[in-house]
mmCIF file of C-alpha atoms in Angstrom:
data_model
loop_
_atom_site.group_PDB
_atom_site.id
_atom_site.type_symbol
_atom_site.label_atom_id
_atom_site.label_comp_id
_atom_site.label_asym_id
_atom_site.label_seq_id
_atom_site.Cartn_x
_atom_site.Cartn_y
_atom_site.Cartn_z
ATOM 1 C CA ASN A 687 8.354 -48.822 -23.973
ATOM 2 C CA ALA A 688 9.086 -45.457 -25.561
ATOM 3 C CA GLY A 689 7.392 -43.358 -22.839
ATOM 4 C CA VAL A 690 7.952 -39.671 -23.619
ATOM 5 C CA THR A 691 9.929 -38.840 -26.747
ATOM 6 C CA GLN A 692 11.356 -35.389 -27.453
ATOM 7 C CA THR A 693 12.945 -34.115 -30.623
ATOM 8 C CA PRO A 694 15.453 -32.737 -31.308
ATOM 9 C CA LYS A 695 17.951 -33.615 -28.567
ATOM 10 C CA PHE A 696 20.248 -30.691 -29.382
ATOM 11 C CA GLN A 697 19.705 -27.431 -31.246
ATOM 12 C CA VAL A 698 21.629 -24.228 -31.855
ATOM 13 C CA LEU A 699 19.644 -21.201 -33.006
ATOM 14 C CA LYS A 700 20.565 -17.689 -33.941
ATOM 15 C CA THR A 701 18.792 -14.852 -32.171
ATOM 16 C CA GLY A 702 15.474 -14.178 -33.869
ATOM 17 C CA GLN A 703 15.098 -17.601 -35.445
ATOM 18 C CA SER A 704 12.072 -19.740 -34.709
ATOM 19 C CA MET A 705 11.731 -23.419 -33.955
ATOM 20 C CA THR A 706 9.325 -25.998 -32.597
ATOM 21 C CA LEU A 707 10.204 -28.605 -30.003
ATOM 22 C CA GLN A 708 8.242 -31.794 -30.443
ATOM 23 C CA CYS A 709 6.988 -34.101 -27.714
ATOM 24 C CA ALA A 710 4.974 -37.301 -27.928
ATOM 25 C CA GLN A 711 3.879 -39.796 -25.269
ATOM 26 C CA ASP A 712 2.532 -43.297 -25.739
ATOM 27 C CA MET A 713 1.044 -43.852 -22.263
ATOM 28 C CA ASN A 714 -2.408 -42.408 -23.046
ATOM 29 C CA HIS A 715 -1.914 -39.666 -20.441
ATOM 30 C CA ASN A 716 -4.275 -36.733 -20.369
ATOM 31 C CA SER A 717 -1.839 -34.169 -18.918
ATOM 32 C CA MET A 718 1.334 -32.917 -20.556
ATOM 33 C CA TYR A 719 3.844 -30.268 -19.510
ATOM 34 C CA TRP A 720 6.788 -28.260 -20.739
ATOM 35 C CA TYR A 721 9.529 -27.280 -18.290
ATOM 36 C CA ARG A 722 12.812 -25.488 -18.656
ATOM 37 C CA GLN A 723 15.801 -26.314 -16.501
ATOM 38 C CA ASP A 724 18.429 -23.718 -15.728
ATOM 39 C CA PRO A 725 21.375 -23.928 -13.309
ATOM 40 C CA GLY A 726 20.299 -23.034 -9.786
ATOM 41 C CA MET A 727 16.674 -22.574 -10.840
ATOM 42 C CA GLY A 728 15.458 -26.143 -10.918
ATOM 43 C CA LEU A 729 12.518 -26.922 -13.167
ATOM 44 C CA ARG A 730 10.167 -24.122 -14.101
ATOM 45 C CA LEU A 731 6.824 -24.749 -15.768
ATOM 46 C CA ILE A 732 6.361 -23.007 -19.109
ATOM 47 C CA TYR A 733 2.975 -24.318 -20.242
ATOM 48 C CA TYR A 734 0.807 -27.286 -19.507
ATOM 49 C CA SER A 735 -2.142 -29.072 -21.023
ATOM 50 C CA ALA A 736 -4.517 -30.719 -18.576
ATOM 51 C CA SER A 737 -6.301 -32.566 -21.363
ATOM 52 C CA GLU A 738 -6.572 -32.648 -25.122
ATOM 53 C CA GLY A 739 -7.838 -29.310 -26.399
ATOM 54 C CA THR A 740 -6.743 -27.227 -23.401
ATOM 55 C CA THR A 741 -3.543 -25.365 -22.641
ATOM 56 C CA ASP A 742 -2.594 -23.016 -19.805
ATOM 57 C CA LYS A 743 0.310 -20.805 -18.878
ATOM 58 C CA GLY A 744 2.769 -21.840 -16.240
ATOM 59 C CA GLU A 745 5.354 -19.843 -14.351
ATOM 60 C CA VAL A 746 7.457 -18.619 -17.310
ATOM 61 C CA PRO A 747 5.339 -18.541 -20.503
ATOM 62 C CA ASN A 748 6.680 -15.359 -22.127
ATOM 63 C CA GLY A 749 8.307 -15.963 -25.492
ATOM 64 C CA TYR A 750 6.684 -19.375 -25.975
ATOM 65 C CA ASN A 751 3.574 -20.857 -27.522
ATOM 66 C CA VAL A 752 2.236 -24.386 -27.337
ATOM 67 C CA SER A 753 -0.070 -26.657 -29.281
ATOM 68 C CA ARG A 754 -1.782 -29.787 -28.021
ATOM 69 C CA LEU A 755 -2.086 -31.423 -31.402
ATOM 70 C CA ASN A 756 -3.864 -34.521 -30.105
ATOM 71 C CA LYS A 757 -3.761 -36.615 -26.963
ATOM 72 C CA ARG A 758 -0.261 -37.892 -27.752
ATOM 73 C CA GLU A 759 1.520 -34.753 -28.897
ATOM 74 C CA PHE A 760 2.338 -31.423 -27.244
ATOM 75 C CA SER A 761 4.682 -29.035 -29.038
ATOM 76 C CA LEU A 762 6.510 -25.937 -27.806
ATOM 77 C CA ARG A 763 7.277 -23.093 -30.205
ATOM 78 C CA LEU A 764 9.792 -20.294 -29.912
ATOM 79 C CA GLU A 765 8.706 -17.614 -32.383
ATOM 80 C CA SER A 766 11.772 -15.395 -32.059
ATOM 81 C CA ALA A 767 14.526 -17.001 -30.045
ATOM 82 C CA ALA A 768 16.517 -14.947 -27.550
ATOM 83 C CA PRO A 769 19.750 -15.820 -25.695
ATOM 84 C CA SER A 770 17.727 -15.894 -22.446
ATOM 85 C CA GLN A 771 15.960 -18.953 -23.832
ATOM 86 C CA THR A 772 19.166 -20.965 -23.800
ATOM 87 C CA SER A 773 18.206 -23.829 -21.550
ATOM 88 C CA VAL A 774 17.378 -27.521 -21.333
ATOM 89 C CA TYR A 775 13.726 -28.159 -22.112
ATOM 90 C CA PHE A 776 11.837 -31.133 -20.754
ATOM 91 C CA CYS A 777 8.473 -32.465 -21.747
ATOM 92 C CA ALA A 778 6.543 -34.569 -19.248
ATOM 93 C CA SER A 779 3.215 -36.339 -18.994
ATOM 94 C CA SER A 780 1.091 -37.676 -16.170
ATOM 95 C CA GLU A 781 -2.255 -39.140 -15.298
ATOM 96 C CA TRP A 782 -4.221 -38.672 -12.097
ATOM 97 C CA THR A 783 -5.078 -42.087 -10.709
ATOM 98 C CA GLY A 784 -6.240 -42.126 -7.105
ATOM 99 C CA GLY A 785 -3.566 -39.793 -5.834
ATOM 100 C CA ASN A 786 -0.700 -41.019 -7.956
ATOM 101 C CA THR A 787 0.419 -38.301 -10.323
ATOM 102 C CA GLU A 788 3.909 -39.478 -11.151
ATOM 103 C CA ALA A 789 5.326 -37.474 -14.024
ATOM 104 C CA PHE A 790 7.197 -39.196 -16.830
ATOM 105 C CA PHE A 791 9.919 -37.173 -18.534
ATOM 106 C CA GLY A 792 11.548 -37.115 -21.911
ATOM 107 C CA GLN A 793 15.317 -36.992 -22.313
ATOM 108 C CA GLY A 794 15.355 -33.254 -22.838
ATOM 109 C CA THR A 795 16.279 -30.819 -25.606
ATOM 110 C CA ARG A 796 19.431 -28.812 -25.090
ATOM 111 C CA LEU A 797 18.883 -25.472 -26.810
ATOM 112 C CA THR A 798 21.536 -22.809 -27.310
ATOM 113 C CA VAL A 799 20.611 -19.404 -28.708
ATOM 114 C CA VAL A 800 23.561 -17.376 -29.966
ATOM 115 C CA GLY B 269 0.455 -21.290 -4.265
ATOM 116 C CA ASN B 270 2.362 -24.533 -4.027
ATOM 117 C CA SER B 271 6.090 -24.534 -3.446
ATOM 118 C CA VAL B 272 8.916 -26.900 -2.567
ATOM 119 C CA THR B 273 12.114 -25.945 -0.760
ATOM 120 C CA GLN B 274 15.070 -28.282 -0.635
ATOM 121 C CA MET B 275 18.569 -27.905 0.681
ATOM 122 C CA GLU B 276 21.111 -26.413 -1.627
ATOM 123 C CA GLY B 277 23.998 -28.449 -2.844
ATOM 124 C CA PRO B 278 26.258 -29.769 -3.835
ATOM 125 C CA VAL B 279 26.326 -32.426 -1.165
ATOM 126 C CA THR B 280 29.666 -34.209 -1.226
ATOM 127 C CA LEU B 281 30.049 -37.538 0.575
ATOM 128 C CA SER B 282 32.397 -40.473 0.724
ATOM 129 C CA GLU B 283 31.141 -43.889 -0.322
ATOM 130 C CA GLU B 284 29.148 -45.666 2.435
ATOM 131 C CA ALA B 285 28.316 -42.401 4.218
ATOM 132 C CA PHE B 286 24.792 -41.565 5.410
ATOM 133 C CA LEU B 287 22.762 -39.220 3.233
ATOM 134 C CA THR B 288 20.023 -36.769 4.176
ATOM 135 C CA ILE B 289 18.554 -34.237 1.765
ATOM 136 C CA ASN B 290 15.983 -31.984 3.386
ATOM 137 C CA CYS B 291 12.735 -31.044 1.679
ATOM 138 C CA THR B 292 9.808 -28.977 2.949
ATOM 139 C CA TYR B 293 6.698 -27.969 1.093
ATOM 140 C CA THR B 294 3.775 -25.557 1.055
ATOM 141 C CA ALA B 295 0.557 -26.707 -0.534
ATOM 142 C CA THR B 296 -3.182 -26.438 -0.299
ATOM 143 C CA GLY B 297 -5.143 -29.605 0.204
ATOM 144 C CA TYR B 298 -3.444 -32.987 0.424
ATOM 145 C CA PRO B 299 -0.578 -33.267 -2.032
ATOM 146 C CA SER B 300 1.269 -36.355 -3.136
ATOM 147 C CA LEU B 301 5.022 -36.100 -2.578
ATOM 148 C CA PHE B 302 7.827 -37.385 -4.761
ATOM 149 C CA TRP B 303 11.568 -37.637 -5.100
ATOM 150 C CA TYR B 304 12.952 -37.694 -8.622
ATOM 151 C CA VAL B 305 16.540 -38.384 -9.679
ATOM 152 C CA GLN B 306 18.357 -36.999 -12.706
ATOM 153 C CA TYR B 307 21.528 -38.667 -13.924
ATOM 154 C CA PRO B 308 23.885 -36.658 -16.162
ATOM 155 C CA GLY B 309 22.472 -36.027 -19.612
ATOM 156 C CA GLU B 310 19.136 -37.631 -18.823
ATOM 157 C CA GLY B 311 15.607 -36.625 -17.918
ATOM 158 C CA LEU B 312 14.113 -36.972 -14.464
ATOM 159 C CA GLN B 313 12.878 -40.346 -13.291
ATOM 160 C CA LEU B 314 10.812 -41.204 -10.273
ATOM 161 C CA LEU B 315 12.798 -42.474 -7.282
ATOM 162 C CA LEU B 316 10.021 -42.832 -4.689
ATOM 163 C CA LYS B 317 6.674 -41.389 -3.702
ATOM 164 C CA ALA B 318 4.159 -41.091 -0.859
ATOM 165 C CA THR B 319 0.534 -40.179 -1.264
ATOM 166 C CA LYS B 320 -0.683 -39.549 2.289
ATOM 167 C CA ALA B 321 0.542 -38.523 5.723
ATOM 168 C CA ASP B 322 2.886 -40.986 7.488
ATOM 169 C CA ASP B 323 3.410 -43.002 4.312
ATOM 170 C CA LYS B 324 7.016 -44.043 3.705
ATOM 171 C CA GLY B 325 8.263 -44.281 0.151
ATOM 172 C CA SER B 326 11.318 -46.428 -0.549
ATOM 173 C CA ASN B 327 13.379 -47.583 -3.502
ATOM 174 C CA LYS B 328 17.006 -48.627 -4.130
ATOM 175 C CA GLY B 329 17.854 -48.104 -0.442
ATOM 176 C CA PHE B 330 16.445 -44.570 -0.376
ATOM 177 C CA GLU B 331 13.583 -43.676 1.961
ATOM 178 C CA ALA B 332 11.399 -40.668 2.702
ATOM 179 C CA THR B 333 8.458 -40.273 5.087
ATOM 180 C CA TYR B 334 5.523 -37.919 4.460
ATOM 181 C CA ARG B 335 5.342 -35.722 7.582
ATOM 182 C CA LYS B 336 2.241 -33.558 7.464
ATOM 183 C CA GLU B 337 2.872 -31.949 10.857
ATOM 184 C CA THR B 338 6.237 -30.573 9.725
ATOM 185 C CA THR B 339 5.343 -30.386 5.991
ATOM 186 C CA SER B 340 8.507 -32.309 5.196
ATOM 187 C CA PHE B 341 9.641 -35.205 3.017
ATOM 188 C CA HIS B 342 13.348 -35.673 3.703
ATOM 189 C CA LEU B 343 15.312 -38.145 1.589
ATOM 190 C CA GLU B 344 17.657 -40.570 3.382
ATOM 191 C CA LYS B 345 19.983 -43.402 2.489
ATOM 192 C CA GLY B 346 22.066 -45.349 4.939
ATOM 193 C CA SER B 347 25.081 -46.032 2.709
ATOM 194 C CA VAL B 348 25.609 -44.149 -0.521
ATOM 195 C CA GLN B 349 27.477 -45.454 -3.541
ATOM 196 C CA VAL B 350 29.395 -43.681 -6.285
ATOM 197 C CA SER B 351 26.576 -44.640 -8.646
ATOM 198 C CA ASP B 352 24.161 -42.509 -6.558
ATOM 199 C CA SER B 353 25.869 -39.359 -7.806
ATOM 200 C CA ALA B 354 23.076 -37.381 -9.466
ATOM 201 C CA VAL B 355 20.726 -34.457 -8.957
ATOM 202 C CA TYR B 356 17.747 -35.124 -6.682
ATOM 203 C CA PHE B 357 14.478 -33.210 -6.945
ATOM 204 C CA CYS B 358 11.753 -33.081 -4.356
ATOM 205 C CA ALA B 359 8.302 -32.506 -5.843
ATOM 206 C CA LEU B 360 4.645 -32.367 -5.005
ATOM 207 C CA SER B 361 1.492 -32.737 -7.004
ATOM 208 C CA SER B 362 -1.852 -31.384 -5.971
ATOM 209 C CA SER B 363 -5.038 -30.126 -7.499
ATOM 210 C CA SER B 364 -5.028 -26.642 -9.021
ATOM 211 C CA GLY B 365 -8.261 -25.570 -10.664
ATOM 212 C CA GLY B 366 -9.048 -29.119 -11.696
ATOM 213 C CA SER B 367 -5.552 -29.898 -12.958
ATOM 214 C CA TYR B 368 -2.714 -31.684 -11.209
ATOM 215 C CA ILE B 369 0.518 -29.832 -11.775
ATOM 216 C CA PRO B 370 3.842 -31.154 -10.506
ATOM 217 C CA THR B 371 5.842 -28.534 -8.622
ATOM 218 C CA PHE B 372 9.566 -29.107 -8.192
ATOM 219 C CA GLY B 373 12.252 -27.916 -5.844
ATOM 220 C CA ARG B 374 15.484 -26.510 -7.258
ATOM 221 C CA GLY B 375 17.331 -29.805 -7.041
ATOM 222 C CA THR B 376 20.248 -30.954 -4.908
ATOM 223 C CA SER B 377 23.392 -32.251 -6.528
ATOM 224 C CA LEU B 378 24.945 -35.272 -4.793
ATOM 225 C CA ILE B 379 28.578 -36.173 -5.426
ATOM 226 C CA VAL B 380 29.859 -39.421 -3.943
ATOM 227 C CA HIS B 381 33.607 -40.059 -3.881
ATOM 228 C CA PRO B 382 35.160 -43.544 -3.729
#
């Protein structure tokens, strides 16, 4: 089972460049999320999509945009990368089933902005 | 809003020692509680979960009990192994405006020495 697939796994950007992080899940989940992980900060929610066609801001949305392309895919875009966006980015998906909302994670994208 | 507080690390133990990682939470309603584990270079994966008060989640020798009266979900293992070295995240999931958004603690790094 593929689960949640993120691409790319590693990326180096120059300040001001743009890029899109791709995420796809094959579990037919309605909800998808983008987190960033920084040392000492844990996981912080950037954006989420409760269902196809909806997106909402999380805790740290500034500098990012998202697109829920279809039920499977949820992309994260950096329009003008800044060094403060150097981080590990994780995509996750989940489905609410009678109280179980286990989140399934991708392997992460390690982004460095120089 | 929802929040999760877990003890700071790193926690350093010798093999076969007893492990406790404390976790407390603040949430509205009746959240589900989770422990996730992250091995180096990987995404998070579910370790165990509990969906209602007094439930005990268990997996791979790890246990945690959902204590509503103390709003806690402490992780324990009787005898740790070197292979348990990882970062452990406490998390909750509860309804927020019709969506179910996982909220994570900052993570606790566990280092087990032979």
